[in-house]
PDB file of C-alpha atoms in Angstrom:
ATOM      1  CA  PRO A   1       0.298  -0.204  -0.024  1.00 70.00           C
ATOM      2  CA  THR A   2       2.705   2.402   0.790  1.00 77.00           C
ATOM      3  CA  MET A   3       4.814   1.268  -2.230  1.00 77.00           C
ATOM      4  CA  THR A   4       1.479   2.680  -3.922  1.00 87.00           C
ATOM      5  CA  LEU A   5       0.753   5.170  -2.408  1.00 90.00           C
ATOM      6  CA  GLU A   6       4.631   6.776  -2.934  1.00 84.00           C
ATOM      7  CA  LEU A   7       3.964   5.405  -6.682  1.00 85.00           C
ATOM      8  CA  ILE A   8       0.741   7.534  -7.274  1.00 92.00           C
ATOM      9  CA  ILE A   9       2.482  10.776  -5.709  1.00 91.00           C
ATOM     10  CA  PHE A  10       6.074  10.547  -7.963  1.00 88.00           C
ATOM     11  CA  VAL A  11       3.681  10.000 -10.989  1.00 91.00           C
ATOM     12  CA  TRP A  12       1.262  13.022 -10.146  1.00 94.00           C
ATOM     13  CA  VAL A  13       4.209  15.569  -9.664  1.00 92.00           C
ATOM     14  CA  PHE A  14       6.439  14.428 -12.425  1.00 93.00           C
ATOM     15  CA  SER A  15       3.223  14.580 -15.394  1.00 95.00           C
ATOM     16  CA  SER A  16       3.614  17.926 -13.179  1.00 95.00           C
ATOM     17  CA  LEU A  17       6.248  18.914 -14.041  1.00 94.00           C
ATOM     18  CA  SER A  18       6.208  17.814 -17.188  1.00 94.00           C
ATOM     19  CA  GLY A  19       3.361  20.195 -18.024  1.00 95.00           C
ATOM     20  CA  LEU A  20       5.138  22.729 -16.482  1.00 94.00           C
ATOM     21  CA  ILE A  21       8.241  22.428 -18.218  1.00 94.00           C
ATOM     22  CA  ALA A  22       6.262  22.124 -21.518  1.00 95.00           C
ATOM     23  CA  THR A  23       4.223  25.747 -20.638  1.00 94.00           C
ATOM     24  CA  LEU A  24       7.437  27.561 -19.328  1.00 91.00           C
ATOM     25  CA  GLN A  25       9.318  26.605 -22.861  1.00 93.00           C
ATOM     26  CA  GLU A  26       6.014  27.680 -24.861  1.00 93.00           C
ATOM     27  CA  ARG A  27       5.510  31.004 -23.330  1.00 90.00           C
ATOM     28  CA  ASN A  28       9.698  31.729 -23.373  1.00 88.00           C
ATOM     29  CA  GLN A  29      10.419  32.486 -20.600  1.00 86.00           C
ATOM     30  CA  GLU A  30      14.005  30.673 -20.113  1.00 86.00           C
ATOM     31  CA  ALA A  31      14.719  32.086 -16.712  1.00 84.00           C
ATOM     32  CA  LYS A  32      11.768  29.909 -14.630  1.00 87.00           C
ATOM     33  CA  LEU A  33      12.235  27.095 -17.104  1.00 91.00           C
ATOM     34  CA  GLN A  34      16.329  26.148 -16.664  1.00 90.00           C
ATOM     35  CA  LEU A  35      14.897  26.374 -12.663  1.00 90.00           C
ATOM     36  CA  TYR A  36      12.447  23.960 -13.297  1.00 93.00           C
ATOM     37  CA  THR A  37      14.350  21.995 -15.287  1.00 94.00           C
ATOM     38  CA  ARG A  38      17.031  21.851 -12.591  1.00 94.00           C
ATOM     39  CA  PHE A  39      14.414  21.366 -10.140  1.00 94.00           C
ATOM     40  CA  ARG A  40      13.544  17.749 -12.213  1.00 94.00           C
ATOM     41  CA  ALA A  41      17.040  16.669 -12.389  1.00 94.00           C
ATOM     42  CA  VAL A  42      17.104  16.464  -9.633  1.00 94.00           C
ATOM     43  CA  MET A  43      13.736  14.889  -8.678  1.00 92.00           C
ATOM     44  CA  VAL A  44      14.686  12.107 -11.288  1.00 93.00           C
ATOM     45  CA  LEU A  45      17.981  11.997  -9.614  1.00 93.00           C
ATOM     46  CA  CYS A  46      16.910  10.614  -5.841  1.00 91.00           C
ATOM     47  CA  VAL A  47      14.088   9.141  -7.236  1.00 90.00           C
ATOM     48  CA  SER A  48      17.050   7.296  -8.591  1.00 92.00           C
ATOM     49  CA  ALA A  49      18.733   6.454  -5.499  1.00 93.00           C
ATOM     50  CA  GLY A  50      16.616   6.006  -3.319  1.00 89.00           C
ATOM     51  CA  PHE A  51      14.916   3.024  -5.856  1.00 90.00           C
ATOM     52  CA  LEU A  52      18.589   2.226  -6.604  1.00 92.00           C
ATOM     53  CA  TRP A  53      18.918   2.349  -2.337  1.00 91.00           C
ATOM     54  CA  SER A  54      15.948   0.364  -1.918  1.00 88.00           C
ATOM     55  CA  ILE A  55      17.556  -3.265  -3.829  1.00 90.00           C
ATOM     56  CA  ILE A  56      20.429  -3.164  -1.925  1.00 88.00           C
ATOM     57  CA  PHE A  57      18.042  -2.860   1.777  1.00 86.00           C
ATOM     58  CA  SER A  58      16.783  -5.332  -0.124  1.00 87.00           C
ATOM     59  CA  TYR A  59      19.836  -7.491  -0.773  1.00 88.00           C
ATOM     60  CA  CYS A  60      21.150  -6.370   2.528  1.00 84.00           C
ATOM     61  CA  VAL A  61      18.022  -7.921   4.712  1.00 82.00           C
ATOM     62  CA  MET A  62      17.465 -10.892   3.005  1.00 87.00           C
ATOM     63  CA  SER A  63      20.659 -12.080   2.749  1.00 87.00           C
ATOM     64  CA  ASN A  64      22.000 -11.753   7.119  1.00 83.00           C
ATOM     65  CA  TYR A  65      23.646  -8.806   7.141  1.00 80.00           C
ATOM     66  CA  ALA A  66      21.377  -7.372   9.827  1.00 74.00           C
ATOM     67  CA  GLU A  67      22.353 -10.297  11.526  1.00 79.00           C
ATOM     68  CA  THR A  68      25.416 -10.842  10.867  1.00 81.00           C
ATOM     69  CA  HIS A  69      26.835  -6.681  11.251  1.00 78.00           C
ATOM     70  CA  TRP A  70      23.641  -5.606  13.946  1.00 76.00           C
ATOM     71  CA  GLN A  71      26.285  -3.062  15.196  1.00 80.00           C
ATOM     72  CA  SER A  72      26.230  -1.479  11.639  1.00 79.00           C
ATOM     73  CA  PHE A  73      22.892  -1.334  10.757  1.00 79.00           C
ATOM     74  CA  TYR A  74      22.221   1.889  11.378  1.00 82.00           C
ATOM     75  CA  GLN A  75      24.304   2.843   8.624  1.00 83.00           C
ATOM     76  CA  LEU A  76      21.740   1.763   6.088  1.00 81.00           C
ATOM     77  CA  GLU A  77      18.646   2.435   7.501  1.00 83.00           C
ATOM     78  CA  ALA A  78      19.798   6.118   7.611  1.00 89.00           C
ATOM     79  CA  PHE A  79      20.159   6.689   4.135  1.00 91.00           C
ATOM     80  CA  TRP A  80      17.013   7.618   3.621  1.00 89.00           C
ATOM     81  CA  ASP A  81      17.398  10.747   6.641  1.00 92.00           C
ATOM     82  CA  VAL A  82      20.168  11.398   4.995  1.00 93.00           C
ATOM     83  CA  LEU A  83      18.234  11.775   1.249  1.00 92.00           C
ATOM     84  CA  TYR A  84      15.877  13.035   2.416  1.00 93.00           C
ATOM     85  CA  PHE A  85      18.071  16.158   3.849  1.00 96.00           C
ATOM     86  CA  ALA A  86      20.601  16.397   0.585  1.00 94.00           C
ATOM     87  CA  VAL A  87      16.580  17.131  -1.364  1.00 93.00           C
ATOM     88  CA  LEU A  88      16.490  19.809   1.017  1.00 95.00           C
ATOM     89  CA  VAL A  89      19.568  21.820   0.589  1.00 96.00           C
ATOM     90  CA  LEU A  90      19.244  21.114  -3.405  1.00 94.00           C
ATOM     91  CA  ILE A  91      16.102  23.222  -3.178  1.00 93.00           C
ATOM     92  CA  LEU A  92      17.344  25.362  -0.687  1.00 94.00           C
ATOM     93  CA  ILE A  93      19.882  26.120  -3.095  1.00 93.00           C
ATOM     94  CA  LEU A  94      17.497  26.116  -6.226  1.00 90.00           C
ATOM     95  CA  TRP A  95      15.172  28.820  -5.119  1.00 88.00           C
ATOM     96  CA  ARG A  96      17.985  30.271  -2.921  1.00 88.00           C
ATOM     97  CA  PRO A  97      17.447  34.024  -3.197  1.00 85.00           C
ATOM     98  CA  THR A  98      20.088  35.774  -6.148  1.00 81.00           C
ATOM     99  CA  SER A  99      19.617  38.842  -8.440  1.00 78.00           C
ATOM    100  CA  ASN A 100      17.831  36.075 -11.039  1.00 72.00           C
ATOM    101  CA  SER A 101      14.812  36.142  -8.113  1.00 74.00           C
ATOM    102  CA  THR A 102      12.946  39.828  -9.338  1.00 73.00           C
ATOM    103  CA  ARG A 103      13.225  38.422 -13.123  1.00 69.00           C
ATOM    104  CA  TYR A 104      10.916  35.487 -11.782  1.00 69.00           C
ATOM    105  CA  ALA A 105       8.419  37.840  -9.525  1.00 67.00           C
ATOM    106  CA  TYR A 106       7.958  39.969 -12.565  1.00 67.00           C
ATOM    107  CA  GLN A 107       8.905  38.129 -16.282  1.00 63.00           C
ATOM    108  CA  LYS A 108       5.832  39.456 -17.833  1.00 62.00           C
ATOM    109  CA  VAL A 109       3.971  36.443 -19.160  1.00 60.00           C
ATOM    110  CA  SER A 110       3.149  35.889 -22.518  1.00 57.00           C
ATOM    111  CA  GLY A 111      -0.234  34.524 -23.277  1.00 53.00           C
ATOM    112  CA  HIS A 112      -3.741  34.186 -23.521  1.00 49.00           C
ATOM    113  CA  GLU A 113      -4.566  35.870 -19.745  1.00 53.00           C
ATOM    114  CA  ASP A 114      -2.618  39.064 -20.240  1.00 51.00           C
ATOM    115  CA  GLU A 115      -4.551  39.851 -24.099  1.00 52.00           C
ATOM    116  CA  GLY A 116      -8.377  39.217 -21.708  1.00 50.00           C
ATOM    117  CA  TYR A 117      -6.678  40.944 -18.889  1.00 46.00           C
ATOM    118  CA  GLU A 118      -5.920  44.141 -21.716  1.00 51.00           C
ATOM    119  CA  ASP A 119      -9.346  43.495 -23.387  1.00 52.00           C
ATOM    120  CA  GLU A 120     -10.810  44.147 -20.125  1.00 51.00           C
ATOM    121  CA  LEU A 121      -8.769  47.918 -18.563  1.00 47.00           C
ATOM    122  CA  GLU A 122      -9.835  48.590 -23.309  1.00 54.00           C
ATOM    123  CA  ASP A 123     -13.645  47.525 -22.236  1.00 51.00           C
ATOM    124  CA  VAL A 124     -13.392  49.411 -18.876  1.00 48.00           C
ATOM    125  CA  VAL A 125     -11.416  52.841 -20.833  1.00 46.00           C
ATOM    126  CA  ALA A 126     -14.572  52.729 -22.774  1.00 50.00           C
ATOM    127  CA  VAL A 127     -17.714  52.377 -20.762  1.00 49.00           C
ATOM    128  CA  ARG A 128     -16.000  55.140 -18.036  1.00 45.00           C
ATOM    129  CA  GLY A 129     -15.786  57.499 -21.558  1.00 50.00           C
ATOM    130  CA  ASN A 130     -13.329  59.732 -20.323  1.00 51.00           C
ATOM    131  CA  GLY A 131     -10.452  57.890 -20.484  1.00 49.00           C
ATOM    132  CA  SER A 132      -9.808  57.610 -16.745  1.00 50.00           C
ATOM    133  CA  VAL A 133      -9.688  54.790 -15.162  1.00 48.00           C
ATOM    134  CA  GLY A 134     -11.315  53.644 -12.117  1.00 50.00           C
ATOM    135  CA  LYS A 135     -13.880  52.188 -10.440  1.00 48.00           C
ATOM    136  CA  VAL A 136     -17.387  50.725 -13.152  1.00 45.00           C
TER     137      VAL A 136
END
């Protein structure tokens, strides 16, 4: 049950991330695209490392490694804590405040949203008649 839930979450995250990256490519938002592409690489690396470690850990459990090396078995179980910490550090590095932070926030979004807003703004100005923008 836990493995199935984790698989569903990973598929959901990666499909959403792929959709976001495709949208950013369509809108030519290079700064955000680079950030999310790096984030996807971090996620792929961590999922791959977790899958590989699961195989190694399963082999150690089946070969009675825990029985013979019980004094150091905690090191095998500590991998997940180290992996979670590594993901946290990598995310902190990716989204750290830099000189490009304002580029992410104020980069103009091209697409249907802006066109609709400009049309609405023109309608408001036309309704007022005098050219000043205010509440209608």
